[in-house]
Amino acid sequence: MENKVRVRFAPSPTGPLHIGGVRTALYNYLFARQNGGEMILRIEDTDSNRFVPGAEDYINEALAWLGIKIDEGVRDGGEYGPYKQSERRDIYRHYVKELCDNGRAYVAFDTPEELEAKRKEMPNFQYDASTRGGMRNSLSLSQEETDRLLAEGATYVVRFKVEPGQDIEVDDLIRGKVVINSSILDDKVLYKSADDLPTYHLANIVDDHLMKITHVIRGEEWLPSAPLHVLLYEAFGWRDTMPQFVHLPLLLKPDGKGKLSKRDGDRLGFPVFPLEWHDPKSGEISSGYREAGYLPEAVINFLALLGWNPGDDREIMSMDELVRDFSFAHCSKSGAKFDFEKGKWFNHEYIMAKPDAELAELFKPVLEKNGVDVSSFSDEYIAKVVGLVKNRVSLLGELWANARFFFVAPTEYAEKDIKKRWKPEMPQIMRELIEVLKQVPDFSSKPCEEVVLAWIAEKGYHLGNVMNAFRLTVVGECKGPHMFDITEFIGRDETIARVSRGIENIRLADA
Ligand code: GLU
Protein backbone atom coordinates (compact mmCIF):
# COMPACT_ATOMS: atom_id res chain seq x y z
CA MET A 1 0.00 0.00 0.00
CA GLU A 2 3.01 2.25 0.51
CA ASN A 3 3.14 3.16 -3.15
CA LYS A 4 -0.47 4.03 -3.64
CA VAL A 5 -0.71 6.95 -6.05
CA ARG A 6 -1.74 10.15 -4.28
CA VAL A 7 -2.07 13.36 -6.25
CA ARG A 8 -3.34 16.74 -5.29
CA PHE A 9 -4.93 19.70 -6.95
CA ALA A 10 -3.78 22.73 -5.02
CA PRO A 11 -5.45 25.91 -6.21
CA SER A 12 -5.05 29.28 -4.55
CA PRO A 13 -8.42 30.94 -3.93
CA THR A 14 -7.34 34.21 -5.49
CA GLY A 15 -10.20 34.38 -7.98
CA PRO A 16 -12.25 32.07 -10.17
CA LEU A 17 -10.56 28.87 -11.23
CA HIS A 18 -9.12 29.42 -14.69
CA ILE A 19 -9.70 26.86 -17.44
CA GLY A 20 -5.98 26.01 -17.32
CA GLY A 21 -6.42 25.15 -13.64
CA VAL A 22 -9.33 22.94 -14.57
CA ARG A 23 -7.13 21.05 -17.00
CA THR A 24 -4.52 20.57 -14.25
CA ALA A 25 -7.24 19.19 -11.98
CA LEU A 26 -8.44 16.92 -14.77
CA TYR A 27 -4.99 15.42 -15.49
CA ASN A 28 -4.52 14.80 -11.77
CA TYR A 29 -7.90 13.12 -11.65
CA LEU A 30 -7.29 10.95 -14.72
CA PHE A 31 -3.95 9.81 -13.39
CA ALA A 32 -5.33 9.05 -9.93
CA ARG A 33 -8.28 7.06 -11.29
CA GLN A 34 -6.15 5.16 -13.75
CA ASN A 35 -3.88 4.02 -10.95
CA GLY A 36 -6.52 3.36 -8.35
CA GLY A 37 -5.09 6.24 -6.39
CA GLU A 38 -6.43 9.20 -4.48
CA MET A 39 -7.14 12.76 -5.49
CA ILE A 40 -6.71 15.43 -2.87
CA LEU A 41 -7.99 18.98 -3.04
CA ARG A 42 -5.83 21.33 -1.03
CA ILE A 43 -6.66 25.00 -0.70
CA GLU A 44 -3.49 27.08 -0.81
CA ASP A 45 -4.67 30.24 0.85
CA THR A 46 -1.44 31.50 2.37
CA ASP A 47 -1.40 34.70 0.39
CA SER A 48 -3.75 36.67 2.59
CA ASN A 49 -3.47 39.79 0.40
CA ARG A 50 -4.85 38.00 -2.60
CA PHE A 51 -7.63 36.06 -0.92
CA VAL A 52 -10.98 36.44 -2.71
CA PRO A 53 -14.25 35.54 -0.97
CA GLY A 54 -16.28 32.97 -2.87
CA ALA A 55 -13.31 31.57 -4.77
CA GLU A 56 -13.18 28.35 -2.74
CA ASP A 57 -16.89 27.63 -3.23
CA TYR A 58 -16.41 28.36 -6.90
CA ILE A 59 -13.64 25.75 -7.13
CA ASN A 60 -15.84 23.11 -5.50
CA GLU A 61 -18.80 23.91 -7.68
CA ALA A 62 -16.76 23.89 -10.86
CA LEU A 63 -15.14 20.53 -10.13
CA ALA A 64 -18.52 19.04 -9.21
CA TRP A 65 -20.11 20.33 -12.41
CA LEU A 66 -17.32 18.76 -14.47
CA GLY A 67 -17.46 15.42 -12.68
CA ILE A 68 -13.93 15.68 -11.27
CA LYS A 69 -14.37 13.85 -8.00
CA ILE A 70 -12.29 14.58 -4.96
CA ASP A 71 -11.36 11.85 -2.48
CA GLU A 72 -9.87 13.99 0.27
CA GLY A 73 -10.17 17.65 1.07
CA VAL A 74 -11.89 20.36 3.05
CA ARG A 75 -15.34 19.05 2.16
CA ASP A 76 -14.54 15.38 1.87
CA GLY A 77 -12.36 15.00 4.95
CA GLY A 78 -9.44 12.57 5.17
CA GLU A 79 -6.62 11.51 7.43
CA TYR A 80 -4.18 14.21 6.44
CA GLY A 81 -6.13 17.38 7.17
CA PRO A 82 -6.66 20.16 7.65
CA TYR A 83 -6.67 20.63 3.88
CA LYS A 84 -6.71 24.39 3.99
CA GLN A 85 -3.29 25.90 4.47
CA SER A 86 -4.43 28.82 6.60
CA GLU A 87 -5.44 26.20 9.18
CA ARG A 88 -1.99 24.62 9.26
CA ARG A 89 0.04 27.48 10.72
CA ASP A 90 1.40 25.42 13.64
CA ILE A 91 2.71 22.81 11.26
CA TYR A 92 4.55 25.34 9.09
CA ARG A 93 5.99 27.17 12.11
CA HIS A 94 7.52 23.91 13.23
CA TYR A 95 9.18 23.29 9.87
CA VAL A 96 10.39 26.86 9.46
CA LYS A 97 12.03 26.61 12.85
CA GLU A 98 13.64 23.32 11.89
CA LEU A 99 15.25 24.88 8.82
CA CYS A 100 16.49 27.86 10.87
CA ASP A 101 17.88 25.57 13.58
CA ASN A 102 19.73 23.53 10.97
CA GLY A 103 21.23 26.61 9.36
CA ARG A 104 19.29 26.04 6.13
CA ALA A 105 17.29 29.21 6.52
CA TYR A 106 17.81 32.57 8.20
CA VAL A 107 15.89 35.56 9.44
CA ALA A 108 15.90 38.80 7.41
CA PHE A 109 14.73 42.23 8.58
CA ASP A 110 15.01 44.26 5.39
CA THR A 111 12.01 46.50 4.93
CA PRO A 112 10.22 46.76 1.59
CA GLU A 113 11.75 50.25 1.22
CA GLU A 114 15.25 48.94 1.79
CA LEU A 115 14.72 46.21 -0.76
CA GLU A 116 13.35 48.70 -3.26
CA ALA A 117 16.35 50.99 -2.75
CA LYS A 118 18.66 48.05 -3.32
CA ARG A 119 16.89 47.15 -6.54
CA LYS A 120 17.31 50.69 -7.80
CA GLU A 121 20.99 50.65 -6.91
CA MET A 122 21.63 47.24 -8.54
CA PRO A 123 19.47 46.61 -11.62
CA ASN A 124 19.72 42.82 -11.45
CA PHE A 125 19.58 42.60 -7.70
CA GLN A 126 18.81 39.16 -6.36
CA TYR A 127 18.83 38.27 -2.66
CA ASP A 128 21.40 35.46 -2.67
CA ALA A 129 24.85 34.34 -1.51
CA SER A 130 26.52 37.23 -3.30
CA THR A 131 24.34 39.95 -1.80
CA ARG A 132 22.97 38.69 1.50
CA GLY A 133 26.10 39.88 3.35
CA GLY A 134 25.15 43.45 2.55
CA MET A 135 21.57 43.10 3.78
CA ARG A 136 20.04 43.13 7.24
CA ASN A 137 19.70 39.51 8.29
CA SER A 138 20.80 37.06 10.94
CA LEU A 139 23.81 36.10 8.83
CA SER A 140 25.14 39.64 8.48
CA LEU A 141 24.10 41.03 11.88
CA SER A 142 25.57 39.98 15.20
CA GLN A 143 23.69 37.43 17.26
CA GLU A 144 22.92 40.14 19.85
CA GLU A 145 21.51 42.49 17.22
CA THR A 146 19.30 39.73 15.76
CA ASP A 147 18.07 38.73 19.22
CA ARG A 148 17.36 42.34 20.09
CA LEU A 149 15.34 42.92 16.91
CA LEU A 150 13.35 39.75 17.47
CA ALA A 151 12.74 40.64 21.12
CA GLU A 152 11.52 44.09 20.04
CA GLY A 153 9.02 42.39 17.76
CA ALA A 154 10.56 43.65 14.52
CA THR A 155 8.83 42.39 11.37
CA TYR A 156 10.91 39.76 9.62
CA VAL A 157 10.84 37.08 6.99
CA VAL A 158 12.61 33.74 6.93
CA ARG A 159 14.67 33.13 3.81
CA PHE A 160 15.96 29.89 2.42
CA LYS A 161 19.76 29.84 2.34
CA VAL A 162 20.62 28.65 -1.14
CA GLU A 163 24.22 27.42 -1.42
CA PRO A 164 25.60 28.65 -4.75
CA GLY A 165 27.40 26.58 -7.35
CA GLN A 166 25.52 23.33 -6.78
CA ASP A 167 24.08 21.30 -9.59
CA ILE A 168 20.47 20.45 -8.96
CA GLU A 169 18.97 17.59 -10.89
CA VAL A 170 15.29 17.88 -11.63
CA ASP A 171 13.45 14.93 -13.06
CA ASP A 172 10.10 15.57 -14.68
CA LEU A 173 7.89 12.99 -16.33
CA ILE A 174 7.13 15.29 -19.26
CA ARG A 175 10.20 17.53 -19.46
CA GLY A 176 12.76 14.84 -18.72
CA LYS A 177 15.92 15.34 -16.64
CA VAL A 178 17.39 18.80 -16.37
CA VAL A 179 20.34 20.06 -14.38
CA ILE A 180 20.13 23.59 -13.05
CA ASN A 181 22.82 25.46 -11.18
CA SER A 182 21.74 26.75 -7.79
CA SER A 183 23.48 30.09 -8.43
CA ILE A 184 20.52 31.25 -10.49
CA LEU A 185 18.17 30.85 -7.52
CA ASP A 186 17.49 33.53 -4.96
CA ASP A 187 17.05 33.07 -1.22
CA LYS A 188 13.30 32.70 -1.42
CA VAL A 189 11.13 33.95 1.39
CA LEU A 190 9.61 30.94 3.18
CA TYR A 191 7.74 32.64 5.99
CA LYS A 192 6.49 36.11 6.88
CA SER A 193 6.11 37.18 10.48
CA ALA A 194 3.72 39.96 9.47
CA ASP A 195 0.86 37.52 8.91
CA ASP A 196 2.42 34.47 10.56
CA LEU A 197 2.08 32.54 7.33
CA PRO A 198 4.47 30.57 5.18
CA THR A 199 4.84 31.37 1.51
CA TYR A 200 3.66 29.10 -1.27
CA HIS A 201 7.03 27.31 -1.63
CA LEU A 202 7.34 26.19 1.95
CA ALA A 203 3.71 25.29 2.53
CA ASN A 204 3.51 23.43 -0.77
CA ILE A 205 6.55 21.23 -0.05
CA VAL A 206 5.68 20.54 3.58
CA ASP A 207 2.13 19.58 2.68
CA ASP A 208 3.09 17.40 -0.25
CA HIS A 209 5.41 15.55 2.09
CA LEU A 210 2.99 15.24 4.99
CA MET A 211 0.08 14.32 2.75
CA LYS A 212 2.20 11.57 1.16
CA ILE A 213 1.79 12.93 -2.34
CA THR A 214 3.45 10.67 -4.90
CA HIS A 215 3.07 12.83 -8.05
CA VAL A 216 3.03 16.60 -8.25
CA ILE A 217 1.16 17.39 -11.45
CA ARG A 218 1.05 21.12 -11.93
CA GLY A 219 0.30 23.59 -14.65
CA GLU A 220 2.67 26.32 -13.54
CA GLU A 221 5.88 27.36 -15.21
CA TRP A 222 8.31 24.80 -13.96
CA LEU A 223 11.46 26.88 -13.69
CA PRO A 224 12.81 28.03 -11.35
CA SER A 225 10.28 26.58 -8.87
CA ALA A 226 11.09 22.93 -9.43
CA PRO A 227 14.84 23.16 -8.62
CA LEU A 228 14.05 25.25 -5.57
CA HIS A 229 11.64 22.59 -4.44
CA VAL A 230 14.26 19.89 -4.90
CA LEU A 231 16.59 21.88 -2.64
CA LEU A 232 13.88 22.21 -0.04
CA TYR A 233 13.22 18.47 -0.03
CA GLU A 234 16.94 17.96 0.46
CA ALA A 235 17.12 20.49 3.26
CA PHE A 236 14.39 18.63 5.11
CA GLY A 237 16.00 15.25 4.46
CA TRP A 238 13.01 14.13 2.40
CA ARG A 239 14.82 13.53 -0.86
CA ASP A 240 14.06 9.80 -0.83
CA THR A 241 10.32 10.28 -0.70
CA MET A 242 10.23 13.29 -2.97
CA PRO A 243 7.20 13.13 -5.27
CA GLN A 244 7.63 12.69 -9.00
CA PHE A 245 7.27 16.05 -10.76
CA VAL A 246 5.04 16.47 -13.78
CA HIS A 247 4.90 19.97 -15.26
CA LEU A 248 2.16 20.28 -17.84
CA PRO A 249 2.43 22.21 -21.10
CA LEU A 250 1.15 25.75 -20.82
CA LEU A 251 -2.12 26.75 -22.36
CA LEU A 252 -1.41 29.35 -25.01
CA LYS A 253 -3.51 32.08 -26.58
CA PRO A 254 -5.37 30.96 -29.74
CA ASP A 255 -2.64 32.49 -31.94
CA GLY A 256 0.05 30.73 -29.92
CA LYS A 257 1.60 34.02 -28.83
CA GLY A 258 1.93 33.83 -25.07
CA LYS A 259 0.10 32.28 -22.18
CA LEU A 260 -3.71 32.21 -22.22
CA SER A 261 -4.77 34.82 -19.71
CA LYS A 262 -7.93 35.58 -17.82
CA ARG A 263 -8.40 38.62 -20.00
CA ASP A 264 -8.19 36.79 -23.33
CA GLY A 265 -11.67 35.37 -22.94
CA ASP A 266 -13.46 38.67 -22.87
CA ARG A 267 -11.14 40.15 -25.45
CA LEU A 268 -11.71 37.29 -27.90
CA GLY A 269 -15.27 36.43 -26.99
CA PHE A 270 -15.10 33.03 -25.32
CA PRO A 271 -15.15 31.89 -21.71
CA VAL A 272 -11.91 31.10 -19.91
CA PHE A 273 -13.70 30.06 -16.74
CA PRO A 274 -15.75 26.90 -16.13
CA LEU A 275 -18.62 28.78 -14.47
CA GLU A 276 -19.77 32.36 -14.67
CA TRP A 277 -17.95 34.47 -12.10
CA HIS A 278 -19.27 37.54 -10.35
CA ASP A 279 -16.33 39.47 -9.01
CA PRO A 280 -17.23 40.43 -5.44
CA LYS A 281 -15.16 43.64 -5.55
CA SER A 282 -15.67 45.09 -9.01
CA GLY A 283 -19.07 43.50 -9.66
CA GLU A 284 -17.71 42.50 -13.04
CA ILE A 285 -19.17 39.34 -14.58
CA SER A 286 -16.98 36.92 -16.53
CA SER A 287 -18.62 34.31 -18.70
CA GLY A 288 -18.38 30.60 -17.93
CA TYR A 289 -18.67 27.44 -20.00
CA ARG A 290 -21.70 26.22 -18.05
CA GLU A 291 -23.70 29.40 -18.62
CA ALA A 292 -22.50 29.65 -22.22
CA GLY A 293 -24.30 26.38 -22.92
CA TYR A 294 -21.58 23.75 -22.76
CA LEU A 295 -22.05 20.19 -21.61
CA PRO A 296 -19.52 19.29 -18.93
CA GLU A 297 -18.56 16.11 -20.83
CA ALA A 298 -17.63 18.23 -23.84
CA VAL A 299 -15.51 20.60 -21.78
CA ILE A 300 -13.69 17.63 -20.24
CA ASN A 301 -13.01 16.06 -23.64
CA PHE A 302 -11.85 19.38 -25.11
CA LEU A 303 -9.52 20.13 -22.18
CA ALA A 304 -8.11 16.61 -22.07
CA LEU A 305 -6.82 17.07 -25.62
CA LEU A 306 -5.16 20.41 -24.91
CA GLY A 307 -1.66 19.15 -24.34
CA TRP A 308 -2.29 15.42 -24.53
CA ASN A 309 -3.33 13.03 -27.32
CA PRO A 310 -4.27 9.37 -27.26
CA GLY A 311 -1.58 8.47 -29.79
CA ASP A 312 -4.13 7.81 -32.53
CA ASP A 313 -6.71 9.95 -34.28
CA ARG A 314 -9.53 9.58 -31.76
CA GLU A 315 -11.07 12.83 -30.66
CA ILE A 316 -14.37 12.03 -28.97
CA MET A 317 -13.50 10.32 -25.73
CA SER A 318 -15.56 9.75 -22.61
CA MET A 319 -14.19 10.23 -19.11
CA ASP A 320 -13.82 6.45 -18.80
CA GLU A 321 -11.80 6.23 -21.99
CA LEU A 322 -9.66 9.14 -20.89
CA VAL A 323 -9.00 7.46 -17.56
CA ARG A 324 -8.00 4.28 -19.37
CA ASP A 325 -5.79 5.83 -22.05
CA PHE A 326 -4.27 8.92 -20.46
CA SER A 327 -0.49 8.92 -20.19
CA PHE A 328 2.21 11.50 -19.59
CA ALA A 329 4.18 9.92 -22.43
CA HIS A 330 1.70 11.51 -24.82
CA CYS A 331 1.71 14.94 -23.19
CA SER A 332 3.54 17.58 -25.19
CA LYS A 333 6.38 19.65 -23.85
CA SER A 334 5.45 22.66 -25.88
CA GLY A 335 2.43 24.79 -25.11
CA ALA A 336 -1.04 23.91 -26.32
CA LYS A 337 -2.94 26.50 -28.34
CA PHE A 338 -6.38 27.20 -27.03
CA ASP A 339 -8.61 26.52 -30.00
CA PHE A 340 -12.02 27.77 -28.97
CA GLU A 341 -13.74 26.79 -32.22
CA LYS A 342 -12.66 23.24 -31.56
CA GLY A 343 -14.32 23.50 -28.17
CA LYS A 344 -17.58 24.42 -29.88
CA TRP A 345 -17.19 21.49 -32.25
CA PHE A 346 -16.83 19.13 -29.30
CA ASN A 347 -19.93 20.58 -27.72
CA HIS A 348 -21.93 20.11 -30.90
CA GLU A 349 -20.84 16.47 -31.07
CA TYR A 350 -21.86 15.90 -27.46
CA ILE A 351 -25.20 17.60 -27.99
CA MET A 352 -25.85 15.34 -30.98
CA ALA A 353 -24.96 12.24 -28.98
CA LYS A 354 -27.00 13.12 -25.91
CA PRO A 355 -30.44 11.52 -25.60
CA ASP A 356 -33.19 14.02 -26.41
CA ALA A 357 -34.89 13.50 -23.05
CA GLU A 358 -31.71 14.54 -21.24
CA LEU A 359 -31.21 17.54 -23.47
CA ALA A 360 -34.81 18.51 -22.84
CA GLU A 361 -34.09 18.72 -19.11
CA LEU A 362 -31.16 21.04 -19.82
CA PHE A 363 -33.30 23.09 -22.18
CA LYS A 364 -36.05 23.70 -19.63
CA PRO A 365 -34.17 26.39 -17.70
CA VAL A 366 -33.41 28.12 -21.01
CA LEU A 367 -37.12 28.06 -21.85
CA GLU A 368 -38.02 29.44 -18.45
CA LYS A 369 -35.45 32.19 -18.77
CA ASN A 370 -37.21 33.19 -21.97
CA GLY A 371 -40.58 33.37 -20.29
CA VAL A 372 -42.02 30.04 -21.44
CA ASP A 373 -44.30 28.26 -18.98
CA VAL A 374 -42.60 24.88 -19.17
CA SER A 375 -45.43 23.09 -17.36
CA SER A 376 -47.76 23.69 -20.29
CA PHE A 377 -45.66 21.42 -22.51
CA SER A 378 -45.13 17.70 -22.01
CA ASP A 379 -41.62 16.33 -21.52
CA GLU A 380 -42.17 14.34 -24.67
CA TYR A 381 -43.00 17.47 -26.67
CA ILE A 382 -39.89 19.29 -25.45
CA ALA A 383 -37.71 16.26 -26.17
CA LYS A 384 -39.09 15.92 -29.70
CA VAL A 385 -38.49 19.60 -30.40
CA VAL A 386 -34.92 19.32 -29.18
CA GLY A 387 -34.39 16.28 -31.35
CA LEU A 388 -35.61 18.19 -34.37
CA VAL A 389 -33.29 21.19 -34.02
CA LYS A 390 -30.21 19.92 -32.22
CA ASN A 391 -28.19 19.37 -35.37
CA ARG A 392 -28.25 23.16 -35.80
CA VAL A 393 -26.68 24.13 -32.48
CA SER A 394 -23.26 24.18 -30.87
CA LEU A 395 -24.35 25.68 -27.56
CA LEU A 396 -27.40 24.83 -25.46
CA GLY A 397 -28.51 28.47 -25.49
CA GLU A 398 -28.77 28.34 -29.28
CA LEU A 399 -31.62 25.85 -28.89
CA TRP A 400 -33.85 28.81 -28.04
CA ALA A 401 -33.24 30.70 -31.26
CA ASN A 402 -33.75 27.50 -33.21
CA ALA A 403 -36.81 26.26 -31.38
CA ARG A 404 -38.61 29.25 -29.90
CA PHE A 405 -41.44 29.05 -32.45
CA PHE A 406 -42.38 25.64 -31.05
CA PHE A 407 -43.24 27.36 -27.80
CA VAL A 408 -44.31 30.90 -28.64
CA ALA A 409 -45.92 32.50 -31.66
CA PRO A 410 -43.80 35.13 -33.39
CA THR A 411 -44.51 38.71 -32.40
CA GLU A 412 -42.02 40.16 -34.84
CA TYR A 413 -41.25 39.24 -38.41
CA ALA A 414 -37.86 39.44 -40.10
CA GLU A 415 -37.67 42.60 -42.24
CA LYS A 416 -35.51 41.11 -44.95
CA ASP A 417 -37.82 38.11 -45.36
CA ILE A 418 -40.87 40.37 -45.56
CA LYS A 419 -39.20 42.39 -48.28
CA LYS A 420 -38.32 39.32 -50.23
CA ARG A 421 -41.39 37.12 -49.72
CA TRP A 422 -44.45 39.07 -48.60
CA LYS A 423 -45.82 40.03 -52.01
CA PRO A 424 -48.99 42.19 -52.19
CA GLU A 425 -51.10 39.14 -53.01
CA MET A 426 -49.90 37.20 -49.95
CA PRO A 427 -52.62 38.18 -47.46
CA GLN A 428 -55.19 36.81 -49.87
CA ILE A 429 -53.25 33.62 -50.59
CA MET A 430 -52.74 33.07 -46.86
CA ARG A 431 -56.49 33.43 -46.32
CA GLU A 432 -57.01 30.68 -48.87
CA LEU A 433 -54.32 28.61 -47.16
CA ILE A 434 -56.23 28.82 -43.88
CA GLU A 435 -59.25 27.29 -45.60
CA VAL A 436 -57.06 24.52 -46.99
CA LEU A 437 -55.53 23.85 -43.57
CA LYS A 438 -58.97 23.65 -42.00
CA GLN A 439 -59.86 20.90 -44.47
CA VAL A 440 -56.68 18.79 -44.25
CA PRO A 441 -57.93 15.39 -43.01
CA ASP A 442 -54.69 14.36 -41.31
CA PHE A 443 -52.59 17.20 -39.93
CA SER A 444 -49.40 15.19 -39.48
CA SER A 445 -46.37 16.23 -41.50
CA LYS A 446 -46.47 14.15 -44.67
CA PRO A 447 -50.25 14.07 -45.41
CA CYS A 448 -50.57 17.78 -44.65
CA GLU A 449 -47.67 18.59 -46.94
CA GLU A 450 -49.25 16.61 -49.79
CA VAL A 451 -52.53 18.51 -49.52
CA VAL A 452 -50.91 21.94 -49.33
CA LEU A 453 -48.51 21.30 -52.20
CA ALA A 454 -51.32 19.95 -54.37
CA TRP A 455 -53.33 23.14 -53.70
CA ILE A 456 -50.35 25.37 -54.61
CA ALA A 457 -49.85 23.42 -57.85
CA GLU A 458 -53.50 23.51 -58.72
CA LYS A 459 -53.62 27.26 -58.25
CA GLY A 460 -50.41 27.76 -60.17
CA TYR A 461 -48.88 29.74 -57.29
CA HIS A 462 -45.14 30.25 -56.85
CA LEU A 463 -44.14 27.40 -54.55
CA GLY A 464 -41.18 29.19 -52.94
CA ASN A 465 -43.02 32.41 -52.30
CA VAL A 466 -46.09 30.77 -50.80
CA MET A 467 -44.16 28.38 -48.59
CA ASN A 468 -41.88 31.14 -47.36
CA ALA A 469 -44.78 33.45 -46.64
CA PHE A 470 -46.40 30.59 -44.71
CA ARG A 471 -43.17 30.07 -42.81
CA LEU A 472 -42.91 33.77 -42.07
CA THR A 473 -46.31 33.74 -40.36
CA VAL A 474 -45.56 30.63 -38.30
CA VAL A 475 -41.86 31.06 -37.46
CA GLY A 476 -41.31 34.80 -37.84
CA GLU A 477 -38.50 34.33 -40.32
CA CYS A 478 -37.65 32.16 -43.28
CA LYS A 479 -35.54 29.64 -41.35
CA GLY A 480 -35.97 26.48 -39.38
CA PRO A 481 -36.69 22.79 -39.78
CA HIS A 482 -39.08 21.29 -42.30
CA MET A 483 -42.25 23.39 -42.36
CA PHE A 484 -44.73 20.56 -42.00
CA ASP A 485 -42.78 19.07 -39.08
CA ILE A 486 -43.33 22.40 -37.36
CA THR A 487 -47.05 22.54 -38.11
CA GLU A 488 -47.52 18.96 -36.97
CA PHE A 489 -45.87 19.88 -33.69
CA ILE A 490 -47.80 23.01 -32.93
CA GLY A 491 -51.07 21.58 -34.30
CA ARG A 492 -53.83 22.82 -36.53
CA ASP A 493 -55.38 25.48 -34.28
CA GLU A 494 -52.08 27.13 -33.44
CA THR A 495 -50.95 27.01 -37.09
CA ILE A 496 -54.13 28.67 -38.29
CA ALA A 497 -54.00 31.26 -35.51
CA ARG A 498 -50.46 32.19 -36.48
CA VAL A 499 -51.28 32.49 -40.17
CA SER A 500 -54.18 34.83 -39.45
CA ARG A 501 -52.08 36.90 -37.05
CA GLY A 502 -49.44 37.10 -39.77
CA ILE A 503 -52.00 38.38 -42.28
CA GLU A 504 -52.89 41.17 -39.89
CA ASN A 505 -49.45 42.07 -38.62
CA ILE A 506 -46.90 41.48 -41.33
CA ARG A 507 -45.85 44.68 -42.96
CA LEU A 508 -42.58 46.52 -43.45
CA ALA A 509 -41.64 48.71 -40.50
CA ASP A 510 -41.27 51.76 -42.78
CA ALA A 511 -44.33 50.99 -44.89
N1 GLU B 1 -1.21 27.00 -5.25
C1 GLU B 1 -0.39 26.83 -6.39
C2 GLU B 1 -1.08 27.46 -7.57
O1 GLU B 1 -2.29 27.55 -7.61
C3 GLU B 1 -0.15 25.35 -6.59
C4 GLU B 1 0.81 24.95 -7.62
C5 GLU B 1 1.11 23.48 -7.41
O2 GLU B 1 0.36 22.66 -7.92
O3 GLU B 1 2.06 23.15 -6.70
O4 GLU B 1 -0.43 27.95 -8.44
Coordinates of C-alpha atoms in Angstrom, one line a residue, residues 8 160 185 200-202 204-205 208 216 218 224-234 242 245 247:
R8 CA -3.3 16.7 -5.3
F160 CA 16.0 29.9 2.4
L185 CA 18.2 30.9 -7.5
Y200 CA 3.7 29.1 -1.3
H201 CA 7.0 27.3 -1.6
L202 CA 7.3 26.2 2.0
N204 CA 3.5 23.4 -0.8
I205 CA 6.6 21.2 -0.1
D208 CA 3.1 17.4 -0.3
V216 CA 3.0 16.6 -8.2
R218 CA 1.1 21.1 -11.9
P224 CA 12.8 28.0 -11.3
S225 CA 10.3 26.6 -8.9
A226 CA 11.1 22.9 -9.4
P227 CA 14.8 23.2 -8.6
L228 CA 14.1 25.3 -5.6
H229 CA 11.6 22.6 -4.4
V230 CA 14.3 19.9 -4.9
L231 CA 16.6 21.9 -2.6
L232 CA 13.9 22.2 0.0
Y233 CA 13.2 18.5 0.0
E234 CA 16.9 18.0 0.5
M242 CA 10.2 13.3 -3.0
F245 CA 7.3 16.0 -10.8
H247 CA 4.9 20.0 -15.3

